[in-house]
Short mmCIF file of C-alpha atoms in Angstrom, two decimals:
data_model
loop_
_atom_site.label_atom_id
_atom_site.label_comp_id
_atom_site.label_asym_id
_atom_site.label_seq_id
_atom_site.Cartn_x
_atom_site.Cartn_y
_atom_site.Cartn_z
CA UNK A 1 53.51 109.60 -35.25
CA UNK A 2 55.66 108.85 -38.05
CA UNK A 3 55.20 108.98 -41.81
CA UNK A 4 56.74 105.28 -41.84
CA UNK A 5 54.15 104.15 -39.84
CA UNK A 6 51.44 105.35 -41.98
CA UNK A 7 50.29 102.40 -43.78
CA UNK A 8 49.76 100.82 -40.49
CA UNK A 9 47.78 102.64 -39.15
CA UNK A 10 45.87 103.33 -42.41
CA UNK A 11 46.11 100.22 -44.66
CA UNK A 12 46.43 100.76 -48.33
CA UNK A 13 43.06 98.94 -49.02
CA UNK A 14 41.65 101.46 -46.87
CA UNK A 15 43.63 104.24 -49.08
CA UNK A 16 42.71 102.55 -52.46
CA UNK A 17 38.93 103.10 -51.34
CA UNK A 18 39.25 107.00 -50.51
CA UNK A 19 41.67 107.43 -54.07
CA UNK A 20 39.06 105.55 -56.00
CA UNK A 21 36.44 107.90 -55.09
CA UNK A 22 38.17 111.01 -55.62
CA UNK A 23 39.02 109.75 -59.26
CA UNK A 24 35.37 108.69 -59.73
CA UNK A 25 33.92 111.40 -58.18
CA UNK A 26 36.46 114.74 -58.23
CA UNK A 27 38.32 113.79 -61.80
CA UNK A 28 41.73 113.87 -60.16
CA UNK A 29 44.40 111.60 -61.61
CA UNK A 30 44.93 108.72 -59.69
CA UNK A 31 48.96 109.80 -58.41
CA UNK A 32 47.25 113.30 -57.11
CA UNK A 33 44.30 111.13 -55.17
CA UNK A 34 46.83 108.59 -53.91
CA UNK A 35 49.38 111.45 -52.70
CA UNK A 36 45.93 113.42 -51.18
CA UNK A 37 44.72 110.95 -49.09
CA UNK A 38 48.01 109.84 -47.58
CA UNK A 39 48.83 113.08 -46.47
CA UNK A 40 44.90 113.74 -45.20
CA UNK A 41 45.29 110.73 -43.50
CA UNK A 42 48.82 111.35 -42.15
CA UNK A 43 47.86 114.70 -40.79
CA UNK A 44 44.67 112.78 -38.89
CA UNK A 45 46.80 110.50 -37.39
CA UNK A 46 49.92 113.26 -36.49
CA UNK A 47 47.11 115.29 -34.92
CA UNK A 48 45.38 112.59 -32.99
CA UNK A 49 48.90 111.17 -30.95
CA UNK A 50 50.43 114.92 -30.12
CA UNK A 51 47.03 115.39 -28.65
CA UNK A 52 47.17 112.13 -27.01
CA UNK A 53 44.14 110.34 -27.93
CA UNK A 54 44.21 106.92 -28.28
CA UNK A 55 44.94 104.96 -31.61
CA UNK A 56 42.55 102.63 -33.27
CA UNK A 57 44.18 100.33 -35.63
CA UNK A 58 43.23 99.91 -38.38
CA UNK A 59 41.81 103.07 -39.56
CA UNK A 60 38.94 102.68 -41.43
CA UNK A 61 37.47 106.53 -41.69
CA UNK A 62 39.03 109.37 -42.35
CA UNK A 63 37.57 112.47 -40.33
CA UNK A 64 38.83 116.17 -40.79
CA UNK A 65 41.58 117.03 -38.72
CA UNK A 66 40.68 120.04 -36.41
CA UNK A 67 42.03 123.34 -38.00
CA UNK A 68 45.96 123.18 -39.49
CA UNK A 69 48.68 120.63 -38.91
CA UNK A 70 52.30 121.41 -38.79
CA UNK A 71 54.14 119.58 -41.59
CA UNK A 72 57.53 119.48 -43.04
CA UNK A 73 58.48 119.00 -46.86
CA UNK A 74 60.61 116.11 -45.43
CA UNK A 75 57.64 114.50 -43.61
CA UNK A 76 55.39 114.89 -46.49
CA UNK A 77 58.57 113.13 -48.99
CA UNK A 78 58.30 110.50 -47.03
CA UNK A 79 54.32 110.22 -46.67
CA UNK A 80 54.22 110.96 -50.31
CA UNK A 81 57.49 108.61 -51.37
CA UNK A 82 57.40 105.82 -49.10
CA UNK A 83 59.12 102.77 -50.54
CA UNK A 84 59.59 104.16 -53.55
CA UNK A 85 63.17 105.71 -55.37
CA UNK A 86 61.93 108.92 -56.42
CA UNK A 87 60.78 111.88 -54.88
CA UNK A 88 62.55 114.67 -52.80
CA UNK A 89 61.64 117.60 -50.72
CA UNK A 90 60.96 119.96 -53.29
CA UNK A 91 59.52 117.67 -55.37
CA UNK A 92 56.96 116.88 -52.17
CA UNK A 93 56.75 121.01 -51.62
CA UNK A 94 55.91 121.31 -55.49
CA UNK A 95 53.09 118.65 -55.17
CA UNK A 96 51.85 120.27 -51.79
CA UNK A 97 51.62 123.25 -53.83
CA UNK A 98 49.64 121.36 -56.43
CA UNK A 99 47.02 119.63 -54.17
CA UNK A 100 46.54 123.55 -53.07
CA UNK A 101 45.92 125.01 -56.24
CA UNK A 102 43.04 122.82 -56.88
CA UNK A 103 41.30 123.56 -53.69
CA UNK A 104 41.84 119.74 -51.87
CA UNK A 105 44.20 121.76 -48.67
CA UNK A 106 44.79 125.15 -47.71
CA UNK A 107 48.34 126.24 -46.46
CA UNK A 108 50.20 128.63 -44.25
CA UNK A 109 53.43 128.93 -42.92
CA UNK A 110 53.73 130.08 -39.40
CA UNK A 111 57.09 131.49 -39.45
CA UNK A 112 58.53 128.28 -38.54
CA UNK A 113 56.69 125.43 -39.94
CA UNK A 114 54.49 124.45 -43.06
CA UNK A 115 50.55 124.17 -41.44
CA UNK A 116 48.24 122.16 -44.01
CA UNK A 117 44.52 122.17 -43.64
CA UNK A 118 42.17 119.57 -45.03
CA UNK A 119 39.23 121.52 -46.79
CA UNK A 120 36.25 120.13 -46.49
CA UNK A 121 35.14 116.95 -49.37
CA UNK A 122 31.01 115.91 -48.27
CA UNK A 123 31.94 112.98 -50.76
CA UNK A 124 34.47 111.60 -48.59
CA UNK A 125 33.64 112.87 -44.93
CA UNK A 126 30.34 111.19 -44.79
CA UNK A 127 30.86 107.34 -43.76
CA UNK A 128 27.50 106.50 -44.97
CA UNK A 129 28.17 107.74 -48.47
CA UNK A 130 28.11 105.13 -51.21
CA UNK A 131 30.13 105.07 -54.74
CA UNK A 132 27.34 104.24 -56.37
CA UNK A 133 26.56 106.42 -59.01
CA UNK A 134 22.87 108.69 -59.11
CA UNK A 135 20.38 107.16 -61.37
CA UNK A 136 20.47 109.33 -64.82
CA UNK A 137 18.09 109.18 -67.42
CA UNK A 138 18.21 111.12 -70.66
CA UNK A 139 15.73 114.33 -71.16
CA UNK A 140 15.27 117.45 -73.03
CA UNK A 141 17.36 120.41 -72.62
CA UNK A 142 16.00 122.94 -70.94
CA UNK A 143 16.92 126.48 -71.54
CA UNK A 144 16.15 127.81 -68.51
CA UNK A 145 17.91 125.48 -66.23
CA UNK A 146 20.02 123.57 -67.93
CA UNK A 147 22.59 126.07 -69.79
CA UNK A 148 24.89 127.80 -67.19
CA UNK A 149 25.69 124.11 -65.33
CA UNK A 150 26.58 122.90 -69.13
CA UNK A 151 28.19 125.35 -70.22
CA UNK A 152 30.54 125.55 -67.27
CA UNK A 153 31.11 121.61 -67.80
CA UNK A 154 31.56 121.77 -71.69
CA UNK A 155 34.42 124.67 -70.99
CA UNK A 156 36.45 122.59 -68.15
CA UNK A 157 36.09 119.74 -70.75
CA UNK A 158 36.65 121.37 -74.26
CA UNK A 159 39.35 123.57 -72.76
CA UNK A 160 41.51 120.77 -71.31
CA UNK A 161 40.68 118.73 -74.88
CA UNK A 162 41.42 121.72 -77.46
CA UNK A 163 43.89 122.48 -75.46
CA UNK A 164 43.49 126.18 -75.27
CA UNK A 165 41.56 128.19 -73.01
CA UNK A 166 39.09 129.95 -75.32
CA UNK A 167 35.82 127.75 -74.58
CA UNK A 168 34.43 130.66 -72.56
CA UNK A 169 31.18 129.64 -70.12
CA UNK A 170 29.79 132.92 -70.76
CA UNK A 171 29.84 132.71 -74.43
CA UNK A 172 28.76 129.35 -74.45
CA UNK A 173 25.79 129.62 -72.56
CA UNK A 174 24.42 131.51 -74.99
CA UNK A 175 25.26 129.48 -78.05
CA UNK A 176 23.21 127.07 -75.96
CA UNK A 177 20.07 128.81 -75.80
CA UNK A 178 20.54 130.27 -79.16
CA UNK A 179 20.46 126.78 -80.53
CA UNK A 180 18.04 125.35 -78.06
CA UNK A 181 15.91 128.16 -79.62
CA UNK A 182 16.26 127.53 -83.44
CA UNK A 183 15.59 123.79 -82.78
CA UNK A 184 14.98 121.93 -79.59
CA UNK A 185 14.57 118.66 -80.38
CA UNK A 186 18.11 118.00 -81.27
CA UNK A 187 19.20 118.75 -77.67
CA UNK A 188 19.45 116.63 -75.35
CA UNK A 189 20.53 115.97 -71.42
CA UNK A 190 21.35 113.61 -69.16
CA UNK A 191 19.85 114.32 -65.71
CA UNK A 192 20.19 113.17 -62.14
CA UNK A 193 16.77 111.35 -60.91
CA UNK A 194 17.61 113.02 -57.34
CA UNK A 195 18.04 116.64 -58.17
CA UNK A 196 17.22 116.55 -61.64
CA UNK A 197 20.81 118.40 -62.84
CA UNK A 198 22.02 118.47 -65.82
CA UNK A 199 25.50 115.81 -66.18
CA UNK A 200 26.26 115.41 -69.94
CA UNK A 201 24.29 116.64 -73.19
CA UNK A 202 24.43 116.15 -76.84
CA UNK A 203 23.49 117.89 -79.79
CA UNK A 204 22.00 117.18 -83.03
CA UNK A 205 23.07 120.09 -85.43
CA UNK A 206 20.57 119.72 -88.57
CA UNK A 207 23.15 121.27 -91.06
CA UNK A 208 22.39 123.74 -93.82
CA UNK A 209 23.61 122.77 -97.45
CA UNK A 210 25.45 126.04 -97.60
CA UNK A 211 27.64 124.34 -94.87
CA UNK A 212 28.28 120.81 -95.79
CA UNK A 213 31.75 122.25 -97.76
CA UNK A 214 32.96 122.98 -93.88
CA UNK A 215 32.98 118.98 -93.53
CA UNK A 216 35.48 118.65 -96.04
CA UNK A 217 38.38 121.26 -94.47
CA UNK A 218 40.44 120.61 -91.06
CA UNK A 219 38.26 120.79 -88.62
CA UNK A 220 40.23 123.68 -86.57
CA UNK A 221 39.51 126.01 -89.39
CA UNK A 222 35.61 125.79 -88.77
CA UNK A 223 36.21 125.40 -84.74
CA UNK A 224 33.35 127.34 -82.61
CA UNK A 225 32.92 125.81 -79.35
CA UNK A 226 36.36 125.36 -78.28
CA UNK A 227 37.89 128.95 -80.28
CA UNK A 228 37.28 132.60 -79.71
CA UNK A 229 35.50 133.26 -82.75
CA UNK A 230 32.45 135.01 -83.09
CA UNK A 231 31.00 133.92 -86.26
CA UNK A 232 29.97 130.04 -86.42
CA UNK A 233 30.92 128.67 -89.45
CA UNK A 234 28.17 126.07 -89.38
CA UNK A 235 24.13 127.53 -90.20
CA UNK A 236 21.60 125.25 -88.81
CA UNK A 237 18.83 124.44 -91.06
CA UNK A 238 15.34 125.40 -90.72
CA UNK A 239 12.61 122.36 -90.08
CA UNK A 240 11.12 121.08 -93.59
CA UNK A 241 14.34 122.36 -95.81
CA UNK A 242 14.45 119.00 -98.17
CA UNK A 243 18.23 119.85 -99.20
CA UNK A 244 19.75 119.69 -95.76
CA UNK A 245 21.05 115.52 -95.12
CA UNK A 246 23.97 116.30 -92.77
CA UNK A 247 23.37 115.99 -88.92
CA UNK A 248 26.62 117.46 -87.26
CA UNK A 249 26.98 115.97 -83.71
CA UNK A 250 28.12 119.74 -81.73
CA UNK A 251 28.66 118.06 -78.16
CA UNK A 252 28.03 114.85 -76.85
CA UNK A 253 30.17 114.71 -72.89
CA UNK A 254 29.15 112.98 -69.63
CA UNK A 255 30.57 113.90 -66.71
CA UNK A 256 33.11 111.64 -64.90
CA UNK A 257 30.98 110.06 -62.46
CA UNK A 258 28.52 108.90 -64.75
CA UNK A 259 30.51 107.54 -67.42
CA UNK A 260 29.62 103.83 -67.08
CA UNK A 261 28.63 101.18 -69.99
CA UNK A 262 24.69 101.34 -69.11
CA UNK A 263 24.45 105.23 -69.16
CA UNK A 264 26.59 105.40 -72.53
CA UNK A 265 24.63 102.77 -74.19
CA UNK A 266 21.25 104.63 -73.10
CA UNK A 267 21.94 107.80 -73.88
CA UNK A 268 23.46 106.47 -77.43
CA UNK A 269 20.03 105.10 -78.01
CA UNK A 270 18.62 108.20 -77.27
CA UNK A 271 20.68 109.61 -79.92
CA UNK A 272 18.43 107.33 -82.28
CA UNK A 273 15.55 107.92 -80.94
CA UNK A 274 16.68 111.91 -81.46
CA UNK A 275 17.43 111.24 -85.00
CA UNK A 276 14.46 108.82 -86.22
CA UNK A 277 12.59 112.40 -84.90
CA UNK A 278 14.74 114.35 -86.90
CA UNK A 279 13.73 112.80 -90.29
CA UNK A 280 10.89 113.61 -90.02
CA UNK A 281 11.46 117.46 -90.21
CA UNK A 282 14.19 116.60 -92.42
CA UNK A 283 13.48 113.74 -94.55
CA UNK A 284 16.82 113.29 -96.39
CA UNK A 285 18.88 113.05 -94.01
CA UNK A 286 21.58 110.52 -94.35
CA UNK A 287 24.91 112.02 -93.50
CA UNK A 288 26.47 112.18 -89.89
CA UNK A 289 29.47 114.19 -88.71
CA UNK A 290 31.32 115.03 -85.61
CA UNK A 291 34.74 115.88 -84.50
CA UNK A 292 36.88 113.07 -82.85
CA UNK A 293 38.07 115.07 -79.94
CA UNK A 294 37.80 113.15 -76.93
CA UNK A 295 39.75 110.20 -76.23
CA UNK A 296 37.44 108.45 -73.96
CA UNK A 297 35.37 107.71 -76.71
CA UNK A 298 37.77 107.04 -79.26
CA UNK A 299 37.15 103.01 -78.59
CA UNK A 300 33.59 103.55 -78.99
CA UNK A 301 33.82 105.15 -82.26
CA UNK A 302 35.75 102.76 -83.93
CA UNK A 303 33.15 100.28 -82.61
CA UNK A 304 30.10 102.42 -84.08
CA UNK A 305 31.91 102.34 -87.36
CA UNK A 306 32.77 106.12 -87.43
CA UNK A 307 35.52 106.69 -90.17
CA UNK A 308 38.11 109.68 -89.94
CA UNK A 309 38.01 112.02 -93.04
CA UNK A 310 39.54 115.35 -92.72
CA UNK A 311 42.43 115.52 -90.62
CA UNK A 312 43.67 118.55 -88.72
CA UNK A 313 47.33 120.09 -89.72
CA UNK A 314 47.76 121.82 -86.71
CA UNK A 315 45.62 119.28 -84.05
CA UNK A 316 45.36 115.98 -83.75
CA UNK A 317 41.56 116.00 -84.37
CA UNK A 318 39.82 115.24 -87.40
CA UNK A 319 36.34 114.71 -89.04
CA UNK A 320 34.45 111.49 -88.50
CA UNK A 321 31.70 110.01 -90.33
CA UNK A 322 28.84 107.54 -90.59
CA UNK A 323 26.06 107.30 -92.64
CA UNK A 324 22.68 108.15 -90.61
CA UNK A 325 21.38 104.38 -91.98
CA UNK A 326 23.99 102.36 -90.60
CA UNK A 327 24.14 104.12 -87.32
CA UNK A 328 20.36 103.74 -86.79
CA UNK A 329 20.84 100.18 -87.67
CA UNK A 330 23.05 99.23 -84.61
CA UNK A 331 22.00 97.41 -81.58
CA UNK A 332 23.98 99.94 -79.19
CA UNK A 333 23.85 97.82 -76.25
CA UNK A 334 26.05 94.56 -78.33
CA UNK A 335 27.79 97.08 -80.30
CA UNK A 336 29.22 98.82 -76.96
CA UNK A 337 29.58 95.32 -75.21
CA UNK A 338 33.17 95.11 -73.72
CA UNK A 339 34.15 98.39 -73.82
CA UNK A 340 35.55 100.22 -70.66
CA UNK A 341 35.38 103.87 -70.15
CA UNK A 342 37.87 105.28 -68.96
CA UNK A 343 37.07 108.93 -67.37
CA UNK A 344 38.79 111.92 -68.82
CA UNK A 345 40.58 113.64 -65.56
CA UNK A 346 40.42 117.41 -65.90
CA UNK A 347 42.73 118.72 -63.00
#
């Protein structure tokens, strides 16, 4: 079997299936998915003809090759290059090295030879698996369940979006309950209908007066969630306080799979539904703030009518804001009509 061969044997609409679902489903970028399932599927085939079983062409399912396969940085250049200009041996041997370090192969050299090893992916290995997407619906937060899974999402997010490392799961899963504590209902979930997890969450933050000034500096001064500092900048007001009016939106994320126009539209009416609540624990609310951090939803804020304020010296993130009337006002669903998200890839 040789790497020229491959697309041949394993046609590239057959490929584009297996990289579309490890984008969708893994959040790799789409070069990394596309160089991953050549090789996986190179090393299948390799396997299958030195042990002299017969060929079916075309391909259609990838199974796991049995244990290692022997392979060269010149046959994966070629598996990973294939009628394209660039691309060399080390340049294949660097990506090899890549695909490791995120836990897609395991390899060994044997004192001659490379040997790779396909690890295990139950989202690709099972034929009868489907890309459609688990049903989600939006929920409360719950404490108890709900804050190490977050937490550990909202780091791998925040981290790779601050772009620092300093969004610690452990300190953030208590932040979560700490909050979850002081005032629940501005806390919410998305959850999975078939195991009930937890895949995105927002927060409501009903701001204490003594605060608002913090809306008016760069917002990496006042940073709490994605910096190693101890002391949050921002005090959450208590239920019934008539001189808090500012709502600061703390998190709002969805997880890659799940990041589709319905789900964004229905948990953005949940957001409404949050903060019709909201007023009426705190009845003067009017003001609404968050940070414009992540650039998946950059399209959709400009289409909510979020305006940047404060910019950030040192980042490029800034304030946004919108007054709690007008967002309240919008009909999310023809507001958000058109738009295509566009998953953030974290490895």
């Amino acid at each position: 079997m040789k790497p020229e061969y491959l697309d041949k044997w394993f046609p590239l609409e057959q490929q584009r299936i297996y990289t579309a679902r490890l984008v969708k489903l893994a959040g790799l970028t789409r070069r990394r998915a596309e160089y991953f399932v050549r090789l996986w599927a190179y090393l299948l085939l390799k396997q299958q003809h030195e042990l002299g079983k017969r060929l079916v062409s075309p391909l259609k399912h990838l199974d796991l090759p049995q244990g290692a396969v022997a392979c060269t940085h010149r046959e994966a250049s070629e598996v990973f290059y294939s009628q394209k200009e660039r691309g060399s041996d080390r340049a294949a041997g660097m990506m090899i090295d890549r695909l490791a370090a995120i836990g897609l192969i395991e390899k060994e050299f044997d004192g001659q030879s490379i040997c790779i090893q396909i690890r295990p992916l139950p989202e690709l290995t099972d034929p009868l698996k489907s890309l459609e997407t688990p049903q989600v619906r939006p929920d409360a937060f719950n404490p108890q369940t709900d804050a190490v899974p977050l937490a550990n999402l909202m780091a791998r997010y925040y981290n790779r979006l601050a772009k620092d490392n300093s969004a610690a799961p452990h300190k953030l899963v208590k932040v979560l309950r700490n909050w979850a504590e002081q005032y629940p209902l501005g806390m919410h979930v998305l959850r999975r209908c078939d195991n009930h997890n937890a895949v995105g969450i927002y927060i409501l933050y009903p701001t204490a007066s003594e605060s608002e000034p913090n809306f008016f500096i760069p917002p990496g001064k006042t940073r709490f969630i994605t910096a190693d500092i101890q002391n949050d900048a921002f005090k959450m007001a208590v239920p019934g306080d008539l001189e808090c009016t500012c709502v600061y939106v703390r998190a709002w994320l969805i997880d890659n799979p799940y990041i589709e126009q319905t789900t964004v539209c229905e948990f953005a009416e949940d957001v409404q539904k949050t903060l019709m609540q909201m007023q009426a624990d705190f009845p003067n609310l009017c003001d609404l703030y968050t940070v414009s951090l992540n650039p998946v939803y950059e399209e959709m804020r400009q289409a909510l009518g979020f305006q940047k304020t404060c910019q950030d010296s040192q980042r490029t993130i800034h304030w946004v804001y919108l007054s709690v009337k007008q967002f309240l006002a919008l009909n999310i669903k023809e507001t958000l009509a058109g738009i295509k998200f566009q998953p953030l890839t974290p490895v």
